[in-house]
């Protein structure tokens, strides 16, 4: 997950933070986004699908 994010261009401009939490044996990936970034809206749907698959 972290490698994939690092390889994406301009990701650091709108991904604020990534947290992985284990709740009752299930790992949850929490991605904080900066919605003010100009290219965020274009990639948001793709990233949400990507995050859900992982």
Tab-separated table of N, CA and C in Angstrom, residues 19-49:
chain	number	residue	atom	x	y	z
A	19	UNK	N	-2.992	5.932	8.062
A	19	UNK	CA	-2.916	5.229	9.334
A	19	UNK	C	-3.471	3.824	9.172
A	20	UNK	N	-2.816	2.866	9.810
A	20	UNK	CA	-3.326	1.497	9.800
A	20	UNK	C	-3.654	1.101	11.232
A	21	UNK	N	-4.909	0.787	11.459
A	21	UNK	CA	-5.351	0.412	12.797
A	21	UNK	C	-5.901	-1.005	12.792
A	22	UNK	N	-5.570	-1.748	13.835
A	22	UNK	CA	-6.114	-3.093	13.980
A	22	UNK	C	-7.228	-3.078	15.015
A	23	UNK	N	-8.439	-3.371	14.550
A	23	UNK	CA	-9.588	-3.404	15.452
A	23	UNK	C	-10.179	-4.812	15.458
A	24	UNK	N	-10.083	-5.448	16.585
A	24	UNK	CA	-10.606	-6.812	16.757
A	24	UNK	C	-10.127	-7.735	15.639
A	25	UNK	N	-8.834	-7.668	15.354
A	25	UNK	CA	-8.252	-8.589	14.383
A	25	UNK	C	-8.371	-8.153	12.935
A	26	UNK	N	-9.097	-7.054	12.679
A	26	UNK	CA	-9.262	-6.574	11.313
A	26	UNK	C	-8.471	-5.288	11.121
A	27	UNK	N	-7.665	-5.247	10.058
A	27	UNK	CA	-6.865	-4.059	9.795
A	27	UNK	C	-7.663	-3.044	8.978
A	28	UNK	N	-7.669	-1.809	9.446
A	28	UNK	CA	-8.354	-0.734	8.742
A	28	UNK	C	-7.330	0.289	8.260
A	29	UNK	N	-7.393	0.640	6.986
A	29	UNK	CA	-6.498	1.656	6.446
A	29	UNK	C	-7.243	2.982	6.373
A	30	UNK	N	-6.727	3.954	7.081
A	30	UNK	CA	-7.376	5.267	7.131
A	30	UNK	C	-6.533	6.273	6.356
A	31	UNK	N	-7.090	6.816	5.281
A	31	UNK	CA	-6.379	7.786	4.461
A	31	UNK	C	-7.024	9.155	4.606
A	32	UNK	N	-6.248	10.119	5.068
A	32	UNK	CA	-6.750	11.487	5.196
A	32	UNK	C	-6.372	12.270	3.942
A	33	UNK	N	-7.370	12.865	3.300
A	33	UNK	CA	-7.137	13.576	2.046
A	33	UNK	C	-7.292	15.078	2.209
A	34	UNK	N	-6.540	15.813	1.395
A	34	UNK	CA	-6.683	17.269	1.349
A	34	UNK	C	-7.601	17.602	0.178
A	35	UNK	N	-8.877	17.870	0.466
A	35	UNK	CA	-9.873	18.060	-0.587
A	35	UNK	C	-9.726	19.397	-1.308
A	36	UNK	N	-8.821	20.247	-0.844
A	36	UNK	CA	-8.622	21.540	-1.489
A	36	UNK	C	-7.661	21.448	-2.669
A	37	UNK	N	-6.982	20.308	-2.785
A	37	UNK	CA	-6.033	20.146	-3.886
A	37	UNK	C	-6.778	20.123	-5.220
A	38	UNK	N	-6.256	20.795	-6.253
A	38	UNK	CA	-6.959	20.919	-7.542
A	38	UNK	C	-7.174	19.589	-8.263
A	39	UNK	N	-6.240	18.657	-8.120
A	39	UNK	CA	-6.363	17.396	-8.847
A	39	UNK	C	-6.969	16.293	-7.989
A	40	UNK	N	-7.407	16.653	-6.793
A	40	UNK	CA	-7.949	15.646	-5.878
A	40	UNK	C	-9.246	15.049	-6.408
A	41	UNK	N	-10.140	15.890	-6.890
A	41	UNK	CA	-11.448	15.423	-7.332
A	41	UNK	C	-11.344	14.465	-8.505
A	42	UNK	N	-10.345	14.670	-9.364
A	42	UNK	CA	-10.188	13.808	-10.534
A	42	UNK	C	-9.799	12.386	-10.153
A	43	UNK	N	-9.024	12.261	-9.071
A	43	UNK	CA	-8.488	10.958	-8.701
A	43	UNK	C	-9.182	10.325	-7.500
A	44	UNK	N	-10.113	11.057	-6.900
A	44	UNK	CA	-10.718	10.606	-5.642
A	44	UNK	C	-11.441	9.281	-5.793
A	45	UNK	N	-12.249	9.140	-6.848
A	45	UNK	CA	-13.018	7.918	-7.035
A	45	UNK	C	-12.092	6.718	-7.247
A	46	UNK	N	-11.044	6.917	-8.054
A	46	UNK	CA	-10.089	5.847	-8.302
A	46	UNK	C	-9.395	5.428	-7.007
A	47	UNK	N	-9.009	6.400	-6.191
A	47	UNK	CA	-8.310	6.097	-4.951
A	47	UNK	C	-9.211	5.410	-3.941
A	48	UNK	N	-10.466	5.777	-3.917
A	48	UNK	CA	-11.386	5.137	-3.002
A	48	UNK	C	-11.559	3.653	-3.365
A	49	UNK	N	-11.661	3.377	-4.674
A	49	UNK	CA	-11.770	1.996	-5.115
A	49	UNK	C	-10.496	1.239	-4.781
